[in-house]
Coordinates of C-alpha atoms and ligand atoms in Angstrom, one line a residue:
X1456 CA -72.4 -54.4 73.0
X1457 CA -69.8 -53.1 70.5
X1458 CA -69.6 -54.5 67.2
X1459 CA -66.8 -57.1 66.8
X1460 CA -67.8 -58.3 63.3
X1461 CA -65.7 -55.9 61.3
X1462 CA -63.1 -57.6 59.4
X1463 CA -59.8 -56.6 61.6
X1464 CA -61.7 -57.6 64.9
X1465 CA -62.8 -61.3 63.6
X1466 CA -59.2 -62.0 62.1
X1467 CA -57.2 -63.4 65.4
X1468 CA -53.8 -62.1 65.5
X1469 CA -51.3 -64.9 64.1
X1470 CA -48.9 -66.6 66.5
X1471 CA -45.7 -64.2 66.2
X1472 CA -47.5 -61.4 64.5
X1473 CA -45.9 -59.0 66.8
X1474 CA -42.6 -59.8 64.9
X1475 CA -39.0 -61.2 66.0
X1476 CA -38.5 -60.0 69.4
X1477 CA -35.8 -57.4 69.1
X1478 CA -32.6 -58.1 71.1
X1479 CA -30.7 -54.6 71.1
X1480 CA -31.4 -51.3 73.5
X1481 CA -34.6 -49.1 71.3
X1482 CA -32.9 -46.1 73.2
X1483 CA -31.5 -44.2 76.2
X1484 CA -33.5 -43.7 79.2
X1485 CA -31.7 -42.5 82.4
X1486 CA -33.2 -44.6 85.9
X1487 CA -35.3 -42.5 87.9
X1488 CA -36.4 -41.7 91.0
X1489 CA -36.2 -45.2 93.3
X1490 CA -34.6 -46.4 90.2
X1491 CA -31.8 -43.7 90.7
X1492 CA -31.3 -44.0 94.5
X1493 CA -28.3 -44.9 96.6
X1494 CA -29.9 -48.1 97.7
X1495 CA -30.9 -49.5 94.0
X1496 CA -27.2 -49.1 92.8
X1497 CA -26.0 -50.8 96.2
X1498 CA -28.2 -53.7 95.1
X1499 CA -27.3 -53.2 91.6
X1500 CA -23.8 -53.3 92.2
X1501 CA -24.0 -56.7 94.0
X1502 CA -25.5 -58.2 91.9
X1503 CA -22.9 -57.3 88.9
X1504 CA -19.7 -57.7 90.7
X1505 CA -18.7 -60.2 88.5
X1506 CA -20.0 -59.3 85.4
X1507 CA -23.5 -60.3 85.0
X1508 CA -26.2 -58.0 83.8
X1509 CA -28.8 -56.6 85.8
X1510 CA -31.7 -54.9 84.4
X1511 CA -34.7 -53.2 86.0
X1512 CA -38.1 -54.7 84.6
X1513 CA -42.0 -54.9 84.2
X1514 CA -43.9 -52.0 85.9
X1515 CA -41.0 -49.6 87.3
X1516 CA -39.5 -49.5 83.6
X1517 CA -42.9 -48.8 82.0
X1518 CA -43.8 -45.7 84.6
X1519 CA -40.0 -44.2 84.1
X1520 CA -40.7 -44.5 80.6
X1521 CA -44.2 -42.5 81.2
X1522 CA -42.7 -40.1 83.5
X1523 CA -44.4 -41.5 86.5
X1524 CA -43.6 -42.7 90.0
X1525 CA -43.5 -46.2 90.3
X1526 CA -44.9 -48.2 93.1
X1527 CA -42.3 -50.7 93.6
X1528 CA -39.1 -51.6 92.0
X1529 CA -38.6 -55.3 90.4
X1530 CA -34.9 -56.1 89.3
X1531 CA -33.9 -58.9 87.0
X1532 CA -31.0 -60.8 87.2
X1533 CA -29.5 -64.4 86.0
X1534 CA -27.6 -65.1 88.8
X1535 CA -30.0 -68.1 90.8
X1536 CA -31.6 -67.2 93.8
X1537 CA -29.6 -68.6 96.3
X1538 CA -26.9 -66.7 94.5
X1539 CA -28.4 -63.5 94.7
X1540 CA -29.3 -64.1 98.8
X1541 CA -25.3 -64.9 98.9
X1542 CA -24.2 -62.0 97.6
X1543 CA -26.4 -59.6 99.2
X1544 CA -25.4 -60.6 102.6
X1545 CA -22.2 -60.7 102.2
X1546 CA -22.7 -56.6 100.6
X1547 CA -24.5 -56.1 104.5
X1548 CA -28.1 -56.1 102.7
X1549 CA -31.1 -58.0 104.7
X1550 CA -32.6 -60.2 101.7
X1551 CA -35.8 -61.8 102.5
X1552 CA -36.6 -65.3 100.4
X1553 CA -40.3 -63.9 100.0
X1554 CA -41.1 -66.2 96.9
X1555 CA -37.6 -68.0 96.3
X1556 CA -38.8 -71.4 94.8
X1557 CA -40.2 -69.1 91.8
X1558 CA -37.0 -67.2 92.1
X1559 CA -37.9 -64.4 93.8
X1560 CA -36.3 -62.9 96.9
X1561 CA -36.7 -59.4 98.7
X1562 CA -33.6 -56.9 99.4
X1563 CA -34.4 -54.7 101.7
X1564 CA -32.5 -51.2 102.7
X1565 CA -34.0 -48.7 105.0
X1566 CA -37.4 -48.3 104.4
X1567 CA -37.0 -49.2 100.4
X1568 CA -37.6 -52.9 98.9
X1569 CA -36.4 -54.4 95.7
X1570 CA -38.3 -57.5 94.7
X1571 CA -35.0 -59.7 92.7
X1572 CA -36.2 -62.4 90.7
X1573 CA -34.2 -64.8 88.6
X1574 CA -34.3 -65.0 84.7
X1575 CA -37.1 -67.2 84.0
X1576 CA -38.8 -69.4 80.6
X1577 CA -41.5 -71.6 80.6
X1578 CA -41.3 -74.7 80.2
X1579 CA -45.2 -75.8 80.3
X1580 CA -48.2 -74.3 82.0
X1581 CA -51.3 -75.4 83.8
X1582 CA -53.1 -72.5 84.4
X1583 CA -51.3 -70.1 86.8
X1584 CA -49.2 -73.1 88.1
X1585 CA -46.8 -72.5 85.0
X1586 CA -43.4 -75.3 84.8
X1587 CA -40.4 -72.3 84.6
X1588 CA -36.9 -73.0 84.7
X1589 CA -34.2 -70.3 85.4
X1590 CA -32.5 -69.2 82.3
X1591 CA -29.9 -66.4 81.5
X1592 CA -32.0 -65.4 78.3
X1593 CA -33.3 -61.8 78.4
X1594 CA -35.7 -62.2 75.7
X1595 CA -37.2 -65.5 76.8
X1596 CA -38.0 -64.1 80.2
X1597 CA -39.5 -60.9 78.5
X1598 CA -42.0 -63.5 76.8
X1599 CA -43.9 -64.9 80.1
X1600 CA -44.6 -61.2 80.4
X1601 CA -48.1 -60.3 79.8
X1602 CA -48.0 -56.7 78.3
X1603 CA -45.5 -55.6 75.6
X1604 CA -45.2 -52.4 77.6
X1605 CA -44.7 -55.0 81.0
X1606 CA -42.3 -56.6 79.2
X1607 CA -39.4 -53.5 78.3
X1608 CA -36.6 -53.6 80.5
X1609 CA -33.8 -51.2 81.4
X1610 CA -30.2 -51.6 82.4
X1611 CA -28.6 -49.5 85.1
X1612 CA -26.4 -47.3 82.6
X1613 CA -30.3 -46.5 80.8
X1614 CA -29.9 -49.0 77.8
X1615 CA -33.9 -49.7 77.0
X1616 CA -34.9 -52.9 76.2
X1617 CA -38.1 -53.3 74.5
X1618 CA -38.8 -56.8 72.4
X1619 CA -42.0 -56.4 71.5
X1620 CA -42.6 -52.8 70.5
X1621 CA -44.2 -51.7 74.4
X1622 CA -43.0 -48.2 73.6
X1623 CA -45.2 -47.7 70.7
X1624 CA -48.1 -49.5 72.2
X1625 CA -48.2 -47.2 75.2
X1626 CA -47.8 -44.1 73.1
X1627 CA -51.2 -45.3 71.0
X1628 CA -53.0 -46.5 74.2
X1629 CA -53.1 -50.0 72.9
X1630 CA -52.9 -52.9 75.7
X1631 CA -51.6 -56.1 73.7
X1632 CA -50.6 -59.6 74.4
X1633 CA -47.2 -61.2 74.2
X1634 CA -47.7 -63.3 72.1
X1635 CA -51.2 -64.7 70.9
X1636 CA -54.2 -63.5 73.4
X1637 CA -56.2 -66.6 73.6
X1638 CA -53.3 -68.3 74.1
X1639 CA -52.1 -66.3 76.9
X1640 CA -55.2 -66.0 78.8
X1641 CA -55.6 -69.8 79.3
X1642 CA -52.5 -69.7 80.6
X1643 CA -53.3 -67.7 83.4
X1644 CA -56.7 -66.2 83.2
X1645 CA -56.3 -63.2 85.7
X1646 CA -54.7 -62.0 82.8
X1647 CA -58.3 -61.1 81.7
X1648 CA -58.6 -58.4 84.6
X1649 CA -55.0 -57.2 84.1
X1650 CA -55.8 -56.5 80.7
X1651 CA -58.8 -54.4 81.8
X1652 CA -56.4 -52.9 84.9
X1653 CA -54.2 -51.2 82.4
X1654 CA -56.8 -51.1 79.6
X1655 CA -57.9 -48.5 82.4
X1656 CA -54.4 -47.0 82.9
X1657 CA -53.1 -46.3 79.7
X1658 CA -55.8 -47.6 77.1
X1659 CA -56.9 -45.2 74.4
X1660 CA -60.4 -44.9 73.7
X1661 CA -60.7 -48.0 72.1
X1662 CA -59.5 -51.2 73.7
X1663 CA -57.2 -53.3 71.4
X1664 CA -59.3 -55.5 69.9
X1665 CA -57.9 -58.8 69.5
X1666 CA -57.3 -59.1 73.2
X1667 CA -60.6 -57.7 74.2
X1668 CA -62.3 -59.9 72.3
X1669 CA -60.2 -62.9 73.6
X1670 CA -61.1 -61.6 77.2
X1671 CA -64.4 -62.2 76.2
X1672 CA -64.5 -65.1 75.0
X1673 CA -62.4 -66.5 77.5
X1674 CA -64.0 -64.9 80.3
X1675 CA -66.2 -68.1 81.1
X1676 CA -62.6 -69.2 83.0
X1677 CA -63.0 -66.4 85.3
X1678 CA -64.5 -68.6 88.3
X1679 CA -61.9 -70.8 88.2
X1680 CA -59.9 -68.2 90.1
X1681 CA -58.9 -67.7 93.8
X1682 CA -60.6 -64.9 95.3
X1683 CA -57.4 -63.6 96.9
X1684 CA -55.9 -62.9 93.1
X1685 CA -59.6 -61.7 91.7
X1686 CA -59.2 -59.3 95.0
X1687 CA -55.8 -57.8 94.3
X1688 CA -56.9 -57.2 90.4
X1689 CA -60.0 -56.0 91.2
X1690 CA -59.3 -53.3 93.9
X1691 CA -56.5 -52.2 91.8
X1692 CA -59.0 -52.3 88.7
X1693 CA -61.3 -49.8 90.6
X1694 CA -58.8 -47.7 91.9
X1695 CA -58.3 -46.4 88.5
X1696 CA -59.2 -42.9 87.2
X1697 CA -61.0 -44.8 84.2
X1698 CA -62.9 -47.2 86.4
X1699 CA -66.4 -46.5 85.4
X1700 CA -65.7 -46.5 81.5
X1701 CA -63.9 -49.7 81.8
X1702 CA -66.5 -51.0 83.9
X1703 CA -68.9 -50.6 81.2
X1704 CA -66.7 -52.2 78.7
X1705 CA -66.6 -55.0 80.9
X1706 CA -70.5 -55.2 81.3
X1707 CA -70.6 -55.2 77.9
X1708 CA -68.4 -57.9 77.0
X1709 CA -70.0 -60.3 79.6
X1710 CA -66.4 -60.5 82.2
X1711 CA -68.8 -58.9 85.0
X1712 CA -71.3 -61.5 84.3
X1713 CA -68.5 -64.1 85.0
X1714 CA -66.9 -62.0 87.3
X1715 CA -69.1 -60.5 89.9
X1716 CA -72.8 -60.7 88.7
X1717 CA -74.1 -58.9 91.5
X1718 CA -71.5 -55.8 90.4
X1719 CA -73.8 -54.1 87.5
X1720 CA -74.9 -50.7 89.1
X1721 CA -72.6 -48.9 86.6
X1722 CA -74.6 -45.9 87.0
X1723 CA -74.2 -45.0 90.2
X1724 CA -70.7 -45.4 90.2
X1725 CA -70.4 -43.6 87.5
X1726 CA -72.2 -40.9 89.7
X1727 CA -69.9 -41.6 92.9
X1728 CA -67.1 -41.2 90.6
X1729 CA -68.2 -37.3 89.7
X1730 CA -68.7 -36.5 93.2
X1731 CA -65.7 -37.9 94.4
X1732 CA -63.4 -35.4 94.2
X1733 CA -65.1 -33.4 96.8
X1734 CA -63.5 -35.9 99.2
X1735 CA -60.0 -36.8 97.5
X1736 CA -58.7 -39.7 97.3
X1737 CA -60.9 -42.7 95.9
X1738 CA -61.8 -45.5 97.7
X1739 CA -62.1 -48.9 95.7
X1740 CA -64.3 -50.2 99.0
X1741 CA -66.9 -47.8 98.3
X1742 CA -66.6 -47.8 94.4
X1743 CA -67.2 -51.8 94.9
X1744 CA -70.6 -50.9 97.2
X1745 CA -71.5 -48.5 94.4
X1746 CA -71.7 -51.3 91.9
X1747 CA -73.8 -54.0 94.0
X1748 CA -77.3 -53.4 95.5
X1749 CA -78.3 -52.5 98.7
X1750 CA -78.3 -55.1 101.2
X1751 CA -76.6 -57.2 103.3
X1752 CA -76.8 -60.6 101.1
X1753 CA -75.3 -59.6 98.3
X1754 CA -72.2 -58.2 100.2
X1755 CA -72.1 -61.5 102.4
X1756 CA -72.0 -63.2 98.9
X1757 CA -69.2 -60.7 97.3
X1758 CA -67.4 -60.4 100.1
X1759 CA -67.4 -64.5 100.4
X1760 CA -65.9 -64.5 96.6
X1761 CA -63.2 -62.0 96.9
X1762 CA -62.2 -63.4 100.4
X1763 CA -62.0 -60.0 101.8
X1764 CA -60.2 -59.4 105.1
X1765 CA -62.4 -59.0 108.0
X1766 CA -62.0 -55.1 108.2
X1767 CA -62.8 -55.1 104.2
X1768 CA -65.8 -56.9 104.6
X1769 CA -67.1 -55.2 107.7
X1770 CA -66.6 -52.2 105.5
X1771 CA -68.3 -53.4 102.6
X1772 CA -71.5 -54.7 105.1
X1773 CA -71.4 -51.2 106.4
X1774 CA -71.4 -49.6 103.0
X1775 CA -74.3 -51.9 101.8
X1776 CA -76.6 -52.3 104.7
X1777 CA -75.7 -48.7 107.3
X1778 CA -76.8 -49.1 111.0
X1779 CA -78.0 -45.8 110.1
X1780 CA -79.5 -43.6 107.4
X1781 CA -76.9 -41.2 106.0
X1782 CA -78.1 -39.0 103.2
X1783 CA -78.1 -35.4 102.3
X1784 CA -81.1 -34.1 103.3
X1785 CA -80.6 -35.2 106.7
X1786 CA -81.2 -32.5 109.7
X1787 CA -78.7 -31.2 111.9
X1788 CA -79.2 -33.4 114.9
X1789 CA -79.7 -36.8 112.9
X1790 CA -76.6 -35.8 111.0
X1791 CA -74.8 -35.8 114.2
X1792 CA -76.3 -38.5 115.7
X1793 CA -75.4 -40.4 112.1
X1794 CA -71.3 -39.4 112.6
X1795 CA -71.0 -40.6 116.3
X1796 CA -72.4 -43.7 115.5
X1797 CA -70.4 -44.2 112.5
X1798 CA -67.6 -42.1 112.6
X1799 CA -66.3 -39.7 110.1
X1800 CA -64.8 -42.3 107.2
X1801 CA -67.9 -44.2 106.5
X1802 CA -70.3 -41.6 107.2
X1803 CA -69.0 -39.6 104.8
X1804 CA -68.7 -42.6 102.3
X1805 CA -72.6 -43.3 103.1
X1806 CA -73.4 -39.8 102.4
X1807 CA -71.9 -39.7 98.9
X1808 CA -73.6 -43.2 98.0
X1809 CA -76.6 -41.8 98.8
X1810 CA -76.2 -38.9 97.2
X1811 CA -75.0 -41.0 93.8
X1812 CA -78.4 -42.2 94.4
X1813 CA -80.4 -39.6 94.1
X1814 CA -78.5 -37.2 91.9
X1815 CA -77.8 -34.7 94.4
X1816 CA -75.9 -31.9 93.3
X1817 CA -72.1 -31.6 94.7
X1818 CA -73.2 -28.4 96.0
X1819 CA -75.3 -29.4 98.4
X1820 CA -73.1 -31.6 99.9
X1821 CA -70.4 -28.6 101.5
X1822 CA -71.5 -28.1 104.8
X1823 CA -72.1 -32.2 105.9
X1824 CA -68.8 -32.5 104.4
X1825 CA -67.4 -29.8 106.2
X1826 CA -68.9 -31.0 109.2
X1827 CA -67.8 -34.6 109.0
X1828 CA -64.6 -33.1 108.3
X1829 CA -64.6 -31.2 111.7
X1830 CA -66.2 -33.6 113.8
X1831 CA -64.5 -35.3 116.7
X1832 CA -66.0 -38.5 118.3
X1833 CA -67.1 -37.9 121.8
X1834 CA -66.8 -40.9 123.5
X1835 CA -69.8 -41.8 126.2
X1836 CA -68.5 -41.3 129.2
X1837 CA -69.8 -44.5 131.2
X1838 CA -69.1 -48.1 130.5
X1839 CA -70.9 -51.3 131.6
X1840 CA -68.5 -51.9 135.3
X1841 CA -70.0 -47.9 136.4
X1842 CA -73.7 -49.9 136.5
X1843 CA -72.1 -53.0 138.2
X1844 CA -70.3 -50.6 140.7
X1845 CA -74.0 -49.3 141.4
X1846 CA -74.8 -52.6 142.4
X1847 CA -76.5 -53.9 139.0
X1848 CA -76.3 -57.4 139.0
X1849 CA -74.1 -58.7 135.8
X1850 CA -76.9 -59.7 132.7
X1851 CA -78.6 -58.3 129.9
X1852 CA -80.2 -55.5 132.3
X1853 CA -76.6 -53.8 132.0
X1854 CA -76.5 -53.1 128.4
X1855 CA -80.0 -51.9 128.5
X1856 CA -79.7 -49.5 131.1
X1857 CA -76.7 -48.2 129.8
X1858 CA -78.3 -47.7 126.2
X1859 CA -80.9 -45.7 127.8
X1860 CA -78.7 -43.2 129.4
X1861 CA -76.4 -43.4 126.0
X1862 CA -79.7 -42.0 124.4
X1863 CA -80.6 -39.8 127.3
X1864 CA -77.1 -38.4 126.4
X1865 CA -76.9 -38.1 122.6
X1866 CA -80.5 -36.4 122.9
X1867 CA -78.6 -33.6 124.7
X1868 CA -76.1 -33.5 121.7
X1869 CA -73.8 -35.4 123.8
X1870 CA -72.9 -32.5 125.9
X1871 CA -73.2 -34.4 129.8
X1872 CA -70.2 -34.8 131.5
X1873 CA -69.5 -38.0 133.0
X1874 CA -71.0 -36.9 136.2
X1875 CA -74.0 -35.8 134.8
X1876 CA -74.1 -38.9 133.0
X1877 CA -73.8 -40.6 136.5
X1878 CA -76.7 -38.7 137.5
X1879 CA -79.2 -39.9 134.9
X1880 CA -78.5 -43.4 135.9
X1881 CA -78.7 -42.8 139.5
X1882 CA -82.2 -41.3 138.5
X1883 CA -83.1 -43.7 136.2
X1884 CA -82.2 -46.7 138.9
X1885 CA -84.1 -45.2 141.4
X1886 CA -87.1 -44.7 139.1
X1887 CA -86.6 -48.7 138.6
X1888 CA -86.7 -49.4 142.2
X1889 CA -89.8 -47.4 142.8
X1890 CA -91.3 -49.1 139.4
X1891 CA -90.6 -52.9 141.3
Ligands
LIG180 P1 -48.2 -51.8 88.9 O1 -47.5 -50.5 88.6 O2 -49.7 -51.6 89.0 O3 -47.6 -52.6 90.1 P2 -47.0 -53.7 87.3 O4 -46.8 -53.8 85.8 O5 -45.7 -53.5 88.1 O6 -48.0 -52.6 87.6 P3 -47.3 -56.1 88.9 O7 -48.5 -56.9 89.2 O8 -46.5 -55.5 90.0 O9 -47.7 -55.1 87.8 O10 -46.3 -57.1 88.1 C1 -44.9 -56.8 87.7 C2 -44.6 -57.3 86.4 O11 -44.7 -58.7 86.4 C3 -45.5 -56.9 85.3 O12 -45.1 -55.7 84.7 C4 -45.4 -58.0 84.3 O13 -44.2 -57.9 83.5 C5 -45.2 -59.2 85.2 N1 -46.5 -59.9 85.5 C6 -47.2 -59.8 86.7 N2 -48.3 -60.6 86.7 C7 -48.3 -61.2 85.5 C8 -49.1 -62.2 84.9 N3 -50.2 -62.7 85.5 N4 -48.7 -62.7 83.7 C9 -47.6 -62.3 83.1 N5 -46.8 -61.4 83.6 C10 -47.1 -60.8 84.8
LIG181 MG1 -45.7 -53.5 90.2

């Protein structure tokens, strides 16, 4: 556990102690990259015709700021929804009321989206069910925000906005409130993992300490969440480069506890995470499996609390409880046997579990990876109506039968044609017969 009794961590940051919101542009930064393209001004220029601002907020003005790609593009406007639908069809845009109650509606152009959402204050809130009202107030919108660095926006000329000194936070890696922690988190207490999502991001080595230690104590409310929002979070939260350390802070500060109790194998996900690269791209499925014990109970239970899609949690059984054992020091044949039964993804996911497991150098993991990498499922080549055809009567007999010639098959490293295959079962039908 760190130490949170030093004088600057016990002292909770005042109400306003990130000073008066300032109102005018910090500095000129130019749109780029979806920002910049032919269909954002098309929106944009709708949506100003007569004179309104539109600015570019949240996540797309915080990456442009970084120098990265964003993944989508949220636009902010005062004109009222219903407003902003009229105008964009009459411009020839398709507009999609995806959340238009809350004031948000989609405009979408080619294979680019642009989530539009209305000015918006609070007026009260009850947990994530927060009162807003539409409003033409910059500032006051800015202050639902949850990150200063969330809540800079940009105008399409590159006038940045930044009330609450984002730009600075970012540059020292410090992930703070708008506006007092504690406060904020009972507002909405997925704020807790959001705060730990981009502590992971763009955190310096030392997460800000007022809201860390408001996350903890705060962290109690975490159950009171829908699995689909922990979900979203959460796979997000792994997906990021600084997982493991972040995951650590959050064991120490008692959010996994609250969280995911079953999720404390820190370890070995810090040992996935160095053998990772020798497959790419990380998966937050098999980071999750990482962190939980073996077996399918605990899975059932986590997958049950995230409400995981049905692929996601057949995934996540698969990761936690394989219908066969991967691990490195498997021989040829059972390796084989091992990738046709699973198939390339999850075998390969199995095989750097269990190799987090049991410290096995990268090394030694080339040549199944280069195998997996190669290998093409062959199908079998019979099905269940070849035994009826036969004259099997329909029943449990079929399934049997055919599972014995599937093994007769991958025995001979599933190299019999489907005639050969047809062969074996004529043999094996007329060894029945004689057996009766
Ligand atoms: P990413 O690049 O990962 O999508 P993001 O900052 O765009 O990060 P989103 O979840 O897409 O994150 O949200 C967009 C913006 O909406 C945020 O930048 C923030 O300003 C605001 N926001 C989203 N969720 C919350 C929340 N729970 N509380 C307050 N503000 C939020
Ligand atoms: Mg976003």
């Amino acid at each position: 556990m760190l130490d949170l009794s030093g004088p600057d961590r016990s002292r909770p940051l005042p109400r306003g102690a990130i000073g008066t919101p300032r109102m005018e542009p910090v500095r000129h930064l130019d749109p780029v990259g979806p920002m910049a393209s032919l269909q954002a001004r098309r929106v944009l220029q709708s949506l100003m015709r007569t004179g309104q601002e539109a600015r570019f907020v949240g996540g797309c003005v915080r990456d442009a700021v970084l120098g990265v790609e964003a993944s989508d593009v949220d636009i902010a406007t005062p004109l009222p929804p219903e407003e902003v639908m009229r105008r964009l069809k009459a411009d020839g845009i398709r507009v999609v009321p995806t959340g238009i109650k809350h004031g948000t509606v989609t405009a979408v152009l080619d294979h680019d989206s642009f989530e539009i959402t209305t000015l918006r204050r609070d007026v009260e809130t009850f947990g994530r069910h927060a009162r807003v009202e539409f409003t033409d107030d910059w500032v006051a919108d800015a202050t639902r925000r949850d990150f200063t660095f969330n809540a800079m926006s940009l105008s399409p000329e590159g006038d940045l906005y930044d009330p609450f000194n984002g730009l600075e936070d970012l540059e020292k890696g410090r992930v703070r409130f708008v506006g007092e922690a504690q406060a904020r988190i009972r507002e909405d207490v997925l704020r807790i993992l959001r705060f730990f999502r981009f502590h992971a991001r763009f955190g310096g080595p030392e997460p800000e300490p007022t809201a860390i230690r408001a996350c903890s104590e705060l962290a109690h409310l975490l159950p009171t969440l829908s699995g689909e929002r922990v979900r979203e979070e959460l796979l997000r939260l792994l997906d990021a480069d600084r997982a493991v350390d972040v995951w650590r802070l959050m064991l120490d500060y008692g959010i996994v506890a609250h969280l995911l109790p079953q999720a404390t194998r820190v370890e070995r996900l810090a040992a996935l995470d160095r053998l990772e690269w020798m497959v790419g791209e990380a998966d937050p499925m098999a980071r999750l499996a990482a962190l939980l014990p073996k077996g399918r109970t605990t899975a059932q239970e986590v997958a049950e609390r995230l409400k995981l899609s049905n692929a996601q949690r057949d995934r996540l059984l698969l990761l936690a409880d394989p219908p066969v054992d991967v691990h490195p020091d498997l021989g040829i044949k059972a390796r084989r046997h091992a990738l046709q039964k699973l198939g390339t993804e999850p075998y390969r996911d199995l095989l750097l579990l269990a190799a987090s497991d049991r410290g096995t150098p990268a090394a030694e993991l080339l040549e199944p990876l280069a195998e997996a990498a190669s290998w093409i499922i062959v199908p079998f080549p019979l099905k269940g109506q070849d035994l009826l055809d036969m004259g099997v009567p329909p029943g449990p007999e079929v399934g049997r039968i055919l599972a014995g010639v599937e093994g007769w098959w991958a025995a001979r490293e599933f190299q019999p044609t489907r005639e050969e295959c047809l062969a074996e079962l004529r043999r094996k039908l007329a060894e029945r017969a004689a057996g009766d």
